[in-house]
Amino acid sequence: MSAIILNGKELAAQMETAQAQRVRDLQARGVSPKLVVVMAGDNPASAIYVRNKARACERLGILSDTIHLPQTVSQQELLRVIDGLNADPTVHGILIQLPLPEHLDEDAALLRVNPAKDVDGFHLYNAGSLLRGEDGIRPCTPQGIVRLLKSAGIALDGARAVVIGRSNIVGKPAALMLTQENCTVTLCHSHTRDLTQITRQADILVAAVGKPRFVTADMVKPGAAVIDVGINRVDGKVVGDVDFDAVSAVAGFITPVPGGVGPMTVSMLMENTLEAAWKASR
Ligand code: NAD
């Protein structure tokens, strides 16, 4: 068996038509949607992600700005910048590019962002709204995963989903969003016993571990949908958390790396920004 590729790059490109139309609709109401990214220091991976986000904004006609603070910026100055963006009515989305330099308090910075402009969905208010299944801004990567699964017509209701990884930005919110979609979810992590026994029961398997080719073919139920969130650099090449070649012989659906979850994450950031702009204009 050879798995069907869940092409996130293609789906994200298709979604751009509707997103660009939404930008025009907002502009017709006198609103120019705007995203501001705050970054500090010179993390090379962050610089690539920030550039990708700015390019996506440009393609859609969303205004974007990057505030690049020095590596040595103080917490007080960072919070002052966030306060300024919170108070600026022309800014609809604020994204704090992580990781911040070590001397800065990331949690305090995320908490400072107005939840209505928190397009990454990392503020405690939005995390709480996800936990409770209430309205709020959802983190982009898990949102992209659900979108990708739905677009392929993969049944979520009643499906067994296993998420490997319990980070606040991917694993935990992915487990909650799949629960919201009526999956029966098991959340695994570095202390999980008999991982393979658990993952082999998954109709939907999400790998968000950060270890190259961690998920091997023996861990996958035949026909399962395997979602690879990992971005790992090995010998100058980007590889996921899934052993793609071996697993695609067993799985029913699989996301490639690159070109799977990554582009969907950026696409969901655009959706969150447009939604925030629309809500602000009401
Ligand atoms: P993280 O380091 O915060 O979390 C990793 C998780 O993996 C932890 O919860 C840990 O318990 C679990 N883990 C580690 N070893 C394990 C083991 N042996 N067995 C089971 N679980 C184990 O990472 P993260 O921020 O969630 O990111 C995970 C990966 O996804 C990284 O490669 C990251 O670069 C990538 N990522 C991709 C996107 C995207 O848009 N595609 C977005 C965010 C993160």
Coordinates of C-alpha atoms and ligand atoms in Angstrom, one line a residue:
M1 CA 0.0 0.0 0.0
S2 CA 1.2 3.5 -0.7
A3 CA -0.3 6.3 1.4
I4 CA -2.1 9.3 -0.1
I5 CA 0.0 12.4 0.4
L6 CA -1.8 15.2 2.4
N7 CA -0.3 18.1 0.5
G8 CA -0.4 21.1 2.8
K9 CA 1.4 23.3 0.4
E10 CA -1.3 22.8 -2.2
L11 CA -4.2 23.2 0.2
A12 CA -2.7 26.4 1.7
A13 CA -2.3 27.8 -1.9
Q14 CA -5.9 26.9 -2.7
M15 CA -7.1 28.6 0.4
E16 CA -5.3 31.8 -0.6
T17 CA -8.0 32.7 -3.1
A18 CA -10.7 32.9 -0.4
Q19 CA -8.3 34.6 2.0
A20 CA -7.4 37.3 -0.6
Q21 CA -11.1 37.9 -1.2
R22 CA -11.6 38.3 2.5
V23 CA -8.9 40.9 2.6
R24 CA -10.7 42.8 -0.2
D25 CA -14.1 42.5 1.7
L26 CA -12.4 44.0 4.8
Q27 CA -10.8 46.8 2.7
A28 CA -14.2 47.6 1.3
R29 CA -15.4 48.1 4.9
G30 CA -12.4 50.5 5.4
V31 CA -10.3 48.0 7.3
S32 CA -6.8 47.1 6.2
P33 CA -5.9 43.9 8.1
K34 CA -2.5 44.1 9.7
L35 CA -0.1 41.6 11.4
V36 CA 2.9 42.7 13.5
V37 CA 5.6 40.2 14.4
V38 CA 7.8 41.0 17.4
M39 CA 11.2 39.2 17.4
A40 CA 14.2 39.7 19.5
G41 CA 17.8 38.6 18.8
D42 CA 19.1 36.7 15.8
N43 CA 17.8 33.2 15.8
P44 CA 18.3 32.0 12.2
A45 CA 15.3 29.7 12.2
S46 CA 13.1 32.5 13.5
A47 CA 14.3 34.7 10.8
I48 CA 13.2 32.2 8.1
Y49 CA 9.8 31.7 9.8
V50 CA 9.2 35.5 10.1
R51 CA 10.1 35.9 6.4
N52 CA 7.6 33.2 5.4
K53 CA 4.9 34.9 7.4
A54 CA 5.7 38.3 5.8
R55 CA 5.6 36.8 2.3
A56 CA 2.2 35.1 3.0
C57 CA 0.8 38.5 4.1
E58 CA 2.2 40.2 1.0
R59 CA 0.6 37.6 -1.3
L60 CA -2.8 38.2 0.3
G61 CA -2.6 42.0 0.7
I62 CA -2.4 41.8 4.5
L63 CA -0.2 44.6 5.9
S64 CA 2.7 43.3 7.9
D65 CA 5.4 44.7 9.9
T66 CA 8.3 43.1 11.9
I67 CA 9.6 44.8 15.0
H68 CA 13.1 43.4 15.4
L69 CA 14.4 44.1 18.9
P70 CA 18.1 43.6 19.8
Q71 CA 19.2 40.4 21.6
T72 CA 19.8 42.5 24.7
V73 CA 16.4 44.1 24.9
S74 CA 15.0 44.4 28.4
Q75 CA 11.7 42.8 29.5
Q76 CA 10.4 46.2 30.3
E77 CA 11.1 47.4 26.8
L78 CA 9.6 44.3 25.2
L79 CA 6.4 44.8 27.3
R80 CA 6.3 48.5 26.3
V81 CA 6.4 47.5 22.6
I82 CA 3.5 45.0 23.2
D83 CA 1.5 47.6 25.0
G84 CA 2.0 50.0 22.1
L85 CA 0.7 47.4 19.6
N86 CA -2.2 46.5 21.9
A87 CA -3.2 50.2 21.9
D88 CA -2.8 50.7 18.1
P89 CA -6.2 50.2 16.4
T90 CA -4.6 49.7 13.0
V91 CA -2.9 46.5 14.3
H92 CA -5.2 43.4 14.3
G93 CA -2.7 40.6 15.0
I94 CA 0.4 40.5 17.2
L95 CA 2.8 37.6 17.1
I96 CA 5.7 37.1 19.5
Q97 CA 8.2 35.0 17.6
L98 CA 9.5 32.3 19.9
P99 CA 12.0 31.5 21.3
L100 CA 12.9 34.8 22.9
P101 CA 16.4 35.3 24.2
E102 CA 16.9 33.4 27.5
H103 CA 16.9 36.4 29.8
L104 CA 13.3 37.3 28.8
D105 CA 10.2 36.0 30.4
E106 CA 8.3 34.4 27.5
D107 CA 5.1 33.7 29.5
A108 CA 4.9 37.3 30.7
A109 CA 5.3 38.5 27.2
L110 CA 2.6 36.2 25.8
L111 CA 0.2 37.2 28.7
R112 CA 0.7 40.9 27.8
V113 CA -0.8 40.5 24.3
N114 CA -4.4 41.5 24.0
P115 CA -6.2 38.1 23.6
A116 CA -8.2 39.6 20.8
K117 CA -5.0 40.2 18.8
D118 CA -3.2 37.0 19.9
V119 CA -3.2 35.4 16.5
D120 CA -0.9 32.6 17.7
G121 CA -3.5 31.6 20.2
F122 CA -0.9 31.2 23.0
H123 CA -2.5 33.7 25.6
L124 CA -3.9 31.9 28.7
Y125 CA -7.3 33.3 27.8
N126 CA -7.3 31.6 24.4
A127 CA -5.7 28.4 25.9
G128 CA -8.6 28.4 28.4
S129 CA -11.2 28.9 25.8
L130 CA -9.8 25.9 23.8
L131 CA -9.9 23.8 27.0
R132 CA -13.5 24.7 27.6
G133 CA -14.5 24.4 23.9
E134 CA -15.6 28.1 23.8
D135 CA -15.0 30.8 21.2
G136 CA -11.4 32.0 21.0
I137 CA -8.3 32.1 18.8
R138 CA -6.8 28.6 18.2
P139 CA -3.1 27.9 17.8
C140 CA -2.1 27.7 14.1
T141 CA -0.4 24.3 13.9
P142 CA -3.2 22.2 15.4
Q143 CA -5.8 24.2 13.5
G144 CA -3.8 23.4 10.3
I145 CA -3.8 19.7 11.2
V146 CA -7.5 19.6 11.6
R147 CA -8.1 21.5 8.4
L148 CA -5.8 19.1 6.5
L149 CA -7.6 16.0 7.8
K150 CA -11.0 17.5 7.0
S151 CA -10.0 18.5 3.5
A152 CA -9.0 14.9 2.8
G153 CA -12.4 13.7 4.0
I154 CA -10.9 11.8 6.9
A155 CA -13.6 10.9 9.4
L156 CA -12.8 12.5 12.8
D157 CA -16.0 11.7 14.7
G158 CA -15.3 8.6 16.8
A159 CA -11.9 8.1 15.4
R160 CA -9.0 7.0 17.7
A161 CA -6.4 9.7 17.6
V162 CA -3.0 9.5 19.2
V163 CA -0.8 12.6 19.7
I164 CA 2.9 12.2 20.5
G165 CA 4.2 15.3 22.3
R166 CA 2.6 17.5 24.9
S167 CA 4.0 21.0 24.2
N168 CA 1.7 23.9 24.8
I169 CA 2.1 25.1 21.2
V170 CA 1.4 21.8 19.3
G171 CA 0.8 18.5 21.3
K172 CA -1.7 19.7 24.0
P173 CA -3.8 22.0 21.8
A174 CA -3.8 19.3 19.0
A175 CA -5.2 16.8 21.5
L176 CA -7.9 19.3 22.6
M177 CA -8.9 20.3 19.1
L178 CA -9.2 16.6 18.1
T179 CA -11.3 16.0 21.2
Q180 CA -13.5 18.9 20.1
E181 CA -13.9 17.1 16.8
N182 CA -15.2 14.0 18.7
C183 CA -12.0 11.9 18.3
T184 CA -11.1 9.6 21.2
V185 CA -7.7 11.0 22.0
T186 CA -4.6 9.6 23.8
L187 CA -1.8 12.1 24.5
C188 CA 1.6 10.5 24.7
H189 CA 4.9 12.0 25.8
S190 CA 8.5 11.1 26.9
H191 CA 7.2 9.2 30.0
T192 CA 4.6 7.1 28.1
R193 CA 5.1 3.3 28.5
D194 CA 4.5 0.9 25.6
L195 CA 4.3 3.8 23.1
T196 CA 4.2 1.5 20.0
Q197 CA 1.2 -0.5 21.5
I198 CA -0.7 2.8 21.8
T199 CA 0.3 4.3 18.5
R200 CA -0.7 1.1 16.6
Q201 CA -4.3 1.7 17.7
A202 CA -4.4 5.2 16.1
D203 CA -6.7 5.9 13.1
I204 CA -5.0 9.4 13.3
L205 CA -1.4 9.6 14.5
V206 CA 0.1 13.1 15.1
A207 CA 3.9 13.2 15.7
A208 CA 5.1 16.4 17.4
V209 CA 8.3 15.2 19.0
G210 CA 11.2 17.0 17.4
K211 CA 13.2 13.8 16.8
P212 CA 14.1 12.9 13.2
R213 CA 12.3 9.8 11.9
F214 CA 11.0 8.9 15.4
V215 CA 7.8 7.2 14.1
T216 CA 8.7 4.0 12.4
A217 CA 6.5 1.7 10.3
D218 CA 5.9 -0.8 13.1
M219 CA 4.3 2.0 15.2
V220 CA 1.6 2.7 12.6
K221 CA -1.8 0.9 12.1
P222 CA -2.3 0.0 8.4
G223 CA -4.4 2.7 6.7
A224 CA -3.9 5.3 9.4
A225 CA -3.6 9.0 8.7
V226 CA -0.1 10.1 9.9
I227 CA 0.5 13.8 10.5
D228 CA 4.1 14.8 10.8
V229 CA 4.7 18.1 12.6
G230 CA 8.4 17.7 13.1
I231 CA 11.0 20.0 11.6
N232 CA 14.4 18.6 12.1
R233 CA 17.6 19.5 10.3
V234 CA 19.7 16.4 9.4
D235 CA 22.9 16.9 7.3
G236 CA 21.5 20.2 5.9
K237 CA 18.2 18.6 5.0
V238 CA 14.8 19.2 6.7
V239 CA 13.2 15.9 7.8
G240 CA 10.1 15.3 9.9
D241 CA 9.4 13.1 13.0
V242 CA 8.2 10.3 10.8
D243 CA 10.2 7.8 8.8
F244 CA 8.4 8.9 5.6
D245 CA 9.5 6.2 3.1
A246 CA 8.8 3.2 5.4
V247 CA 5.6 4.7 7.0
S248 CA 4.0 5.7 3.7
A249 CA 4.0 2.0 2.8
V250 CA 1.8 1.2 5.8
A251 CA -0.3 4.4 6.3
G252 CA -3.4 5.4 4.4
F253 CA -2.5 9.1 4.4
I254 CA 0.7 10.9 5.3
T255 CA 1.9 14.5 5.4
P256 CA 5.3 15.2 3.8
V257 CA 8.0 17.4 5.4
P258 CA 8.5 19.9 4.0
G259 CA 5.1 20.7 2.4
G260 CA 2.7 19.3 4.9
V261 CA 1.9 20.9 8.2
G262 CA 4.3 23.8 7.9
P263 CA 2.4 25.7 5.1
M264 CA -0.9 25.0 6.8
T265 CA 0.5 26.7 10.0
V266 CA 1.2 29.9 8.1
S267 CA -2.2 29.7 6.3
M268 CA -4.0 29.4 9.7
L269 CA -2.0 32.4 10.9
M270 CA -3.5 34.4 8.0
E271 CA -7.0 33.1 8.9
N272 CA -6.6 34.1 12.5
T273 CA -5.4 37.6 11.5
L274 CA -8.3 38.0 9.1
E275 CA -10.8 36.8 11.8
A276 CA -9.3 39.2 14.3
A277 CA -9.5 42.1 11.8
W278 CA -13.1 41.2 11.0
K279 CA -14.1 41.0 14.7
A280 CA -12.4 44.4 15.4
S281 CA -14.3 46.0 12.6
R282 CA -17.8 44.9 13.9
Ligands
NAD1 P1 8.7 20.3 22.3 O1 10.2 19.9 22.4 O2 8.2 21.4 23.1 O3 7.9 19.0 22.7 C1 8.3 17.7 22.3 C2 7.4 16.7 23.0 O4 7.9 15.4 22.6 C3 7.5 16.7 24.5 O5 6.2 16.9 25.0 C4 8.0 15.3 24.9 O6 7.3 14.8 26.0 C5 7.8 14.5 23.6 N1 8.8 13.5 23.5 C6 10.1 13.6 23.5 N2 10.7 12.4 23.4 C7 9.7 11.5 23.4 C8 9.7 10.1 23.3 N3 10.8 9.4 23.3 N4 8.5 9.5 23.3 C9 7.4 10.2 23.3 N5 7.3 11.5 23.4 C10 8.5 12.2 23.4 O7 8.5 20.4 20.8 P2 7.3 21.2 20.0 O8 7.5 22.7 20.1 O9 6.0 20.6 20.3 O10 7.7 20.8 18.5 C11 7.8 19.4 18.0 C12 8.3 19.4 16.6 O11 7.4 20.1 15.8 C13 9.6 20.1 16.5 O12 10.4 19.4 15.5 C14 9.3 21.5 15.9 O13 10.3 22.1 15.2 C15 8.1 21.2 15.1 N6 7.1 22.2 14.9 C16 6.6 22.4 13.6 C17 5.6 23.3 13.4 C18 5.1 23.4 12.0 O14 4.4 24.4 11.7 N7 5.2 22.4 11.2 C19 5.2 24.1 14.4 C20 5.7 24.0 15.7 C21 6.6 23.0 15.9

